[in-house]
Short mmCIF file of C-alpha atoms in Angstrom, two decimals:
data_model
loop_
_atom_site.label_atom_id
_atom_site.label_comp_id
_atom_site.label_asym_id
_atom_site.label_seq_id
_atom_site.Cartn_x
_atom_site.Cartn_y
_atom_site.Cartn_z
CA MET A 21 -34.52 -5.42 -23.67
CA THR A 22 -35.81 -8.92 -24.49
CA GLN A 23 -32.63 -9.76 -26.39
CA ARG A 24 -30.49 -8.66 -23.44
CA MET A 25 -32.53 -10.77 -21.04
CA ASP A 26 -32.33 -13.82 -23.33
CA ALA A 27 -28.56 -13.38 -23.66
CA TYR A 28 -28.18 -13.04 -19.89
CA ARG A 29 -30.29 -16.16 -19.24
CA ALA A 30 -28.20 -18.14 -21.72
CA TRP A 31 -24.99 -16.93 -20.02
CA ALA A 32 -26.44 -17.66 -16.56
CA ALA A 33 -27.51 -21.14 -17.64
CA GLN A 34 -24.00 -21.85 -18.87
CA ARG A 35 -22.48 -20.36 -15.73
CA ASN A 36 -24.88 -22.20 -13.38
CA PRO A 37 -26.07 -25.37 -15.13
CA PRO A 38 -29.25 -26.88 -13.65
CA ARG A 39 -28.11 -30.47 -13.17
CA THR A 40 -25.77 -31.67 -10.48
CA ALA A 41 -23.53 -33.46 -12.96
CA GLN A 42 -23.30 -30.37 -15.15
CA ARG A 43 -22.49 -28.20 -12.17
CA LEU A 44 -19.78 -30.61 -11.13
CA ARG A 45 -18.33 -30.48 -14.64
CA CYS A 46 -18.45 -26.68 -14.58
CA TYR A 47 -16.65 -26.65 -11.23
CA LEU A 48 -13.93 -28.98 -12.47
CA ASP A 49 -13.45 -26.95 -15.66
CA ARG A 50 -12.76 -23.87 -13.55
CA GLN A 51 -10.31 -25.66 -11.29
CA ALA A 52 -8.09 -27.47 -13.79
CA SER A 53 -7.65 -28.18 -17.50
CA GLY A 54 -8.91 -31.75 -17.13
CA LEU A 55 -9.94 -34.41 -14.62
CA GLY A 56 -6.49 -36.00 -14.59
CA ARG A 57 -4.84 -32.64 -13.95
CA TYR A 58 -7.34 -31.91 -11.18
CA VAL A 59 -6.59 -35.20 -9.42
CA LEU A 60 -2.82 -34.68 -9.75
CA GLU A 61 -2.91 -31.08 -8.53
CA GLN A 62 -5.22 -31.76 -5.59
CA THR A 63 -3.13 -34.75 -4.54
CA LEU A 64 0.01 -32.62 -4.46
CA PHE A 65 -1.71 -29.74 -2.68
CA SER A 66 -3.19 -32.08 -0.05
CA ALA A 67 0.11 -33.86 0.53
CA LEU A 68 2.46 -30.87 0.53
CA GLY A 69 0.49 -27.62 0.58
CA TRP A 70 0.35 -27.47 4.36
CA VAL A 71 3.99 -28.36 5.17
CA PRO A 72 5.48 -25.36 7.01
CA GLY A 73 8.90 -23.76 6.96
CA ILE A 74 11.92 -24.30 4.77
CA LEU A 75 11.15 -28.01 4.41
CA GLY A 76 7.79 -27.24 2.84
CA VAL A 77 9.24 -24.58 0.57
CA GLY A 78 11.85 -27.02 -0.69
CA LEU A 79 9.38 -29.87 -1.23
CA ARG A 80 6.92 -27.67 -3.13
CA ALA A 81 9.67 -26.18 -5.31
CA LEU A 82 10.44 -29.66 -6.57
CA ALA A 83 7.05 -31.36 -6.50
CA TYR A 84 5.03 -28.53 -8.08
CA ARG A 85 7.27 -28.29 -11.15
CA PRO A 86 5.20 -30.83 -13.16
CA ILE A 87 2.00 -28.83 -12.68
CA LEU A 88 3.40 -25.30 -13.16
CA ARG A 89 5.35 -23.57 -15.90
CA SER A 90 8.37 -23.07 -13.69
CA HIS A 91 11.69 -21.58 -14.70
CA GLY A 92 13.99 -22.33 -11.81
CA LEU A 93 12.70 -23.16 -8.34
CA PRO A 94 10.09 -20.72 -6.99
CA ALA A 95 9.64 -20.38 -3.23
CA ILE A 96 6.03 -21.22 -2.34
CA GLU A 97 4.98 -20.94 1.30
CA ALA A 98 2.32 -23.05 3.02
CA GLY A 99 -1.34 -22.36 2.28
CA VAL A 100 -0.84 -21.00 -1.24
CA ARG A 101 -3.78 -21.85 -3.51
CA LEU A 102 -3.07 -22.41 -7.21
CA VAL A 103 -5.97 -22.86 -9.63
CA GLN A 104 -5.46 -23.75 -13.31
CA ALA A 105 -1.84 -24.36 -12.37
CA ASN A 106 -0.74 -25.26 -15.89
CA SER A 107 -1.51 -21.65 -16.89
CA ILE A 108 0.73 -20.20 -14.15
CA THR A 109 4.29 -19.26 -15.15
CA LEU A 110 6.75 -18.57 -12.33
CA HIS A 111 10.24 -17.42 -13.25
CA ARG A 112 13.42 -17.89 -11.26
CA GLY A 113 13.41 -16.44 -7.76
CA VAL A 114 9.65 -15.87 -7.48
CA TYR A 115 8.31 -15.88 -3.91
CA LEU A 116 4.67 -16.60 -3.00
CA ASP A 117 3.90 -15.82 0.62
CA VAL A 118 1.45 -17.59 2.95
CA GLY A 119 -2.17 -17.55 1.81
CA VAL A 120 -1.59 -16.22 -1.72
CA TYR A 121 -4.33 -17.16 -4.21
CA LEU A 122 -3.58 -17.44 -7.94
CA HIS A 123 -6.48 -18.30 -10.27
CA ALA A 124 -5.20 -18.40 -13.84
CA CYS A 125 -8.35 -19.47 -15.69
CA PRO A 126 -8.03 -18.83 -19.44
CA GLY A 127 -5.47 -16.13 -20.04
CA GLY A 128 -2.87 -17.19 -17.53
CA ILE A 129 -0.65 -15.57 -14.89
CA GLU A 130 3.06 -14.88 -15.39
CA ILE A 131 5.34 -13.59 -12.63
CA GLY A 132 8.84 -12.44 -13.53
CA GLU A 133 12.21 -13.17 -11.94
CA ASN A 134 12.73 -12.24 -8.29
CA SER A 135 9.22 -10.84 -7.90
CA MET A 136 7.30 -11.39 -4.68
CA VAL A 137 3.59 -11.76 -3.95
CA MET A 138 2.99 -11.11 -0.27
CA HIS A 139 0.59 -12.83 2.07
CA HIS A 140 -3.09 -13.15 1.23
CA ALA A 141 -2.81 -11.34 -2.08
CA GLU A 142 -5.26 -12.53 -4.76
CA LEU A 143 -4.45 -12.60 -8.48
CA HIS A 144 -7.52 -13.78 -10.38
CA VAL A 145 -7.85 -13.73 -14.15
CA TYR A 146 -11.58 -14.44 -13.69
CA ASN A 147 -12.22 -15.02 -17.40
CA PHE A 148 -15.48 -16.94 -17.59
CA ARG A 149 -16.76 -15.05 -20.67
CA ASP A 150 -14.02 -15.75 -23.24
CA LEU A 151 -12.61 -12.23 -22.96
CA PRO A 152 -9.86 -11.76 -25.57
CA HIS A 153 -7.20 -9.96 -23.53
CA ALA A 154 -7.58 -11.57 -20.10
CA GLY A 155 -4.45 -12.37 -18.13
CA ILE A 156 -2.00 -11.01 -15.55
CA ARG A 157 1.67 -10.32 -16.35
CA ILE A 158 4.16 -9.09 -13.74
CA GLY A 159 7.75 -8.13 -14.59
CA HIS A 160 10.94 -8.80 -12.67
CA ASP A 161 11.89 -7.52 -9.20
CA SER A 162 8.35 -6.35 -8.45
CA LEU A 163 6.40 -6.68 -5.22
CA ILE A 164 2.65 -7.22 -4.85
CA GLY A 165 1.76 -6.17 -1.32
CA GLU A 166 -0.27 -7.81 1.42
CA PHE A 167 -4.00 -8.30 0.75
CA ASN A 168 -3.80 -6.90 -2.78
CA VAL A 169 -6.49 -7.86 -5.29
CA VAL A 170 -5.62 -8.01 -9.00
CA ARG A 171 -8.48 -8.81 -11.40
CA GLY A 172 -7.31 -9.61 -14.92
CA GLN A 173 -10.44 -9.80 -17.09
CA GLY A 174 -9.25 -7.05 -19.42
CA GLY A 175 -5.59 -7.89 -19.00
CA VAL A 176 -3.22 -6.47 -16.38
CA THR A 177 0.40 -5.75 -17.26
CA ILE A 178 2.68 -4.73 -14.38
CA GLY A 179 6.22 -3.74 -15.25
CA ASN A 180 9.61 -4.22 -13.63
CA ARG A 181 10.44 -2.93 -10.14
CA VAL A 182 6.82 -2.03 -9.41
CA PHE A 183 5.91 -1.97 -5.70
CA THR A 184 2.31 -2.03 -4.49
CA SER A 185 1.63 -1.35 -0.82
CA PRO A 186 -0.91 -3.28 1.30
CA MET A 187 -4.61 -3.36 0.33
CA VAL A 188 -4.14 -2.11 -3.25
CA GLN A 189 -6.79 -3.12 -5.80
CA ILE A 190 -6.08 -3.34 -9.54
CA LEU A 191 -9.35 -4.10 -11.31
CA ALA A 192 -9.36 -4.54 -15.10
CA VAL A 193 -13.14 -4.85 -15.39
CA ASN A 194 -16.19 -2.65 -15.01
CA HIS A 195 -19.95 -3.17 -15.04
CA VAL A 196 -22.22 -1.30 -17.45
CA PHE A 197 -25.11 0.35 -15.59
CA SER A 198 -26.36 3.03 -17.99
CA ASP A 199 -29.91 1.68 -18.36
CA PRO A 200 -32.03 2.42 -15.25
CA THR A 201 -34.82 0.12 -16.41
CA CYS A 202 -32.90 -3.12 -15.84
CA SER A 203 -30.37 -4.58 -13.46
CA PHE A 204 -26.68 -3.98 -14.05
CA VAL A 205 -26.23 -7.76 -14.24
CA ASP A 206 -28.16 -7.69 -17.54
CA GLN A 207 -26.05 -4.94 -19.10
CA GLY A 208 -22.69 -6.66 -19.51
CA ILE A 209 -19.18 -5.61 -18.61
CA THR A 210 -16.27 -3.75 -20.14
CA ALA A 211 -12.70 -5.00 -19.87
CA GLU A 212 -10.20 -2.55 -21.38
CA GLY A 213 -7.14 -3.55 -19.40
CA ILE A 214 -4.61 -1.86 -17.12
CA VAL A 215 -0.93 -1.13 -17.77
CA ILE A 216 1.46 -0.15 -14.97
CA GLU A 217 4.87 0.71 -16.37
CA ASP A 218 8.29 0.17 -14.76
CA ASP A 219 9.39 1.72 -11.45
CA VAL A 220 5.92 2.68 -10.20
CA TRP A 221 5.13 2.86 -6.48
CA ILE A 222 1.46 2.53 -5.47
CA GLY A 223 0.52 3.61 -1.94
CA ALA A 224 -1.58 1.65 0.54
CA GLY A 225 -5.27 1.23 -0.23
CA ALA A 226 -5.13 2.75 -3.71
CA ILE A 227 -7.59 1.52 -6.35
CA ILE A 228 -6.64 1.33 -10.03
CA THR A 229 -9.69 1.12 -12.28
CA ASP A 230 -10.11 -0.40 -15.73
CA GLY A 231 -8.68 1.33 -18.79
CA VAL A 232 -5.87 3.12 -16.95
CA ARG A 233 -2.16 3.38 -17.84
CA ILE A 234 0.27 4.52 -15.15
CA GLY A 235 3.49 5.88 -16.65
CA ARG A 236 7.03 4.92 -15.75
CA GLY A 237 8.34 6.18 -12.42
CA ALA A 238 4.97 7.52 -11.24
CA VAL A 239 3.89 7.51 -7.59
CA ILE A 240 0.27 6.91 -6.54
CA GLY A 241 -0.73 8.28 -3.14
CA ALA A 242 -2.30 6.15 -0.43
CA GLY A 243 -6.08 5.81 -0.81
CA ALA A 244 -6.16 7.28 -4.31
CA VAL A 245 -8.77 6.12 -6.83
CA VAL A 246 -7.13 6.22 -10.25
CA THR A 247 -9.71 6.61 -13.02
CA ARG A 248 -7.55 8.08 -15.80
CA ASP A 249 -4.01 7.81 -17.11
CA VAL A 250 -1.13 9.03 -14.96
CA PRO A 251 1.87 10.54 -16.85
CA PRO A 252 5.39 9.24 -16.21
CA HIS A 253 7.34 10.62 -13.24
CA THR A 254 4.37 12.34 -11.64
CA VAL A 255 2.70 12.02 -8.23
CA ALA A 256 -1.08 11.43 -8.31
CA ALA A 257 -3.36 11.46 -5.28
CA GLY A 258 -6.96 11.99 -4.27
CA VAL A 259 -10.44 10.72 -5.18
CA PRO A 260 -10.55 10.73 -8.11
CA ALA A 261 -6.77 10.88 -8.44
CA CYS A 262 -5.12 13.82 -10.15
CA VAL A 263 -1.51 14.86 -10.62
CA ILE A 264 -0.33 17.01 -7.73
CA ARG A 265 3.36 17.39 -8.64
CA GLU A 266 6.26 16.08 -10.68
CA VAL A 267 8.53 13.51 -9.07
CA GLY A 268 11.49 15.86 -9.63
CA ASP A 269 9.72 18.56 -7.60
CA CYS A 270 9.85 16.44 -4.44
CA PRO A 271 12.81 17.50 -2.28
CA PRO A 272 14.95 14.71 -0.79
CA PRO A 273 14.28 13.96 2.87
CA THR A 274 16.39 15.90 5.34
CA GLY A 275 17.03 15.19 9.00
CA VAL A 276 16.04 11.51 8.72
CA PRO A 277 18.17 8.50 7.83
CA VAL A 278 17.74 6.93 4.38
CA TYR A 279 18.32 3.20 4.07
CA TYR A 280 19.22 1.25 0.91
#
């Protein structure tokens, strides 16, 4: 118990240093890889981050290239917040909608070709404890829906042609709370990671918890809480989620138009 408390105090002291100068240094370290980078990034964001419409998209595509790992010219709307920008890799055709927040602190964020992150989604690596597998990787032609939250402490890998509906949460971290004699904040975290394979569709409001793998072509029902692996080409729903059918058992829609 004493050892856990001492370890937590040491971590808390590092996380929240007592002196103003130390706290300022801690803040800067979490925002950029160095003071020069911070000044450059904030200057660009202040000058161009607010510019609306196609003019702003074009200006940011060109001006943000020195601070990002860009392949091609990504489309970045107004009000997008990029933290630790030199650890963000955007491939050709990436689209970041209004209000998106990417925080790539150690581990990085990579978004594949022609993938879209819709408005007010948050992708946060959140690695302040030197976790070995932290990071967020998204394949090509995928879509991260409105107001999604992706936490990458344990590592999140999202495949190709994955669509997440609004309000989905993908959380590769968990608190330990097994000891009732002390606070959960003293008991550490686990960070096993999440893998979502190609061609997965995740319904609105679903929650994907740490340590889960969702197999290729699976469908996750709206509002599901996924706490264990989902086999390929199955439909999982419920709280906690369980497999309710195979994808091949779902009859095609009849009497309604289908659009492509």
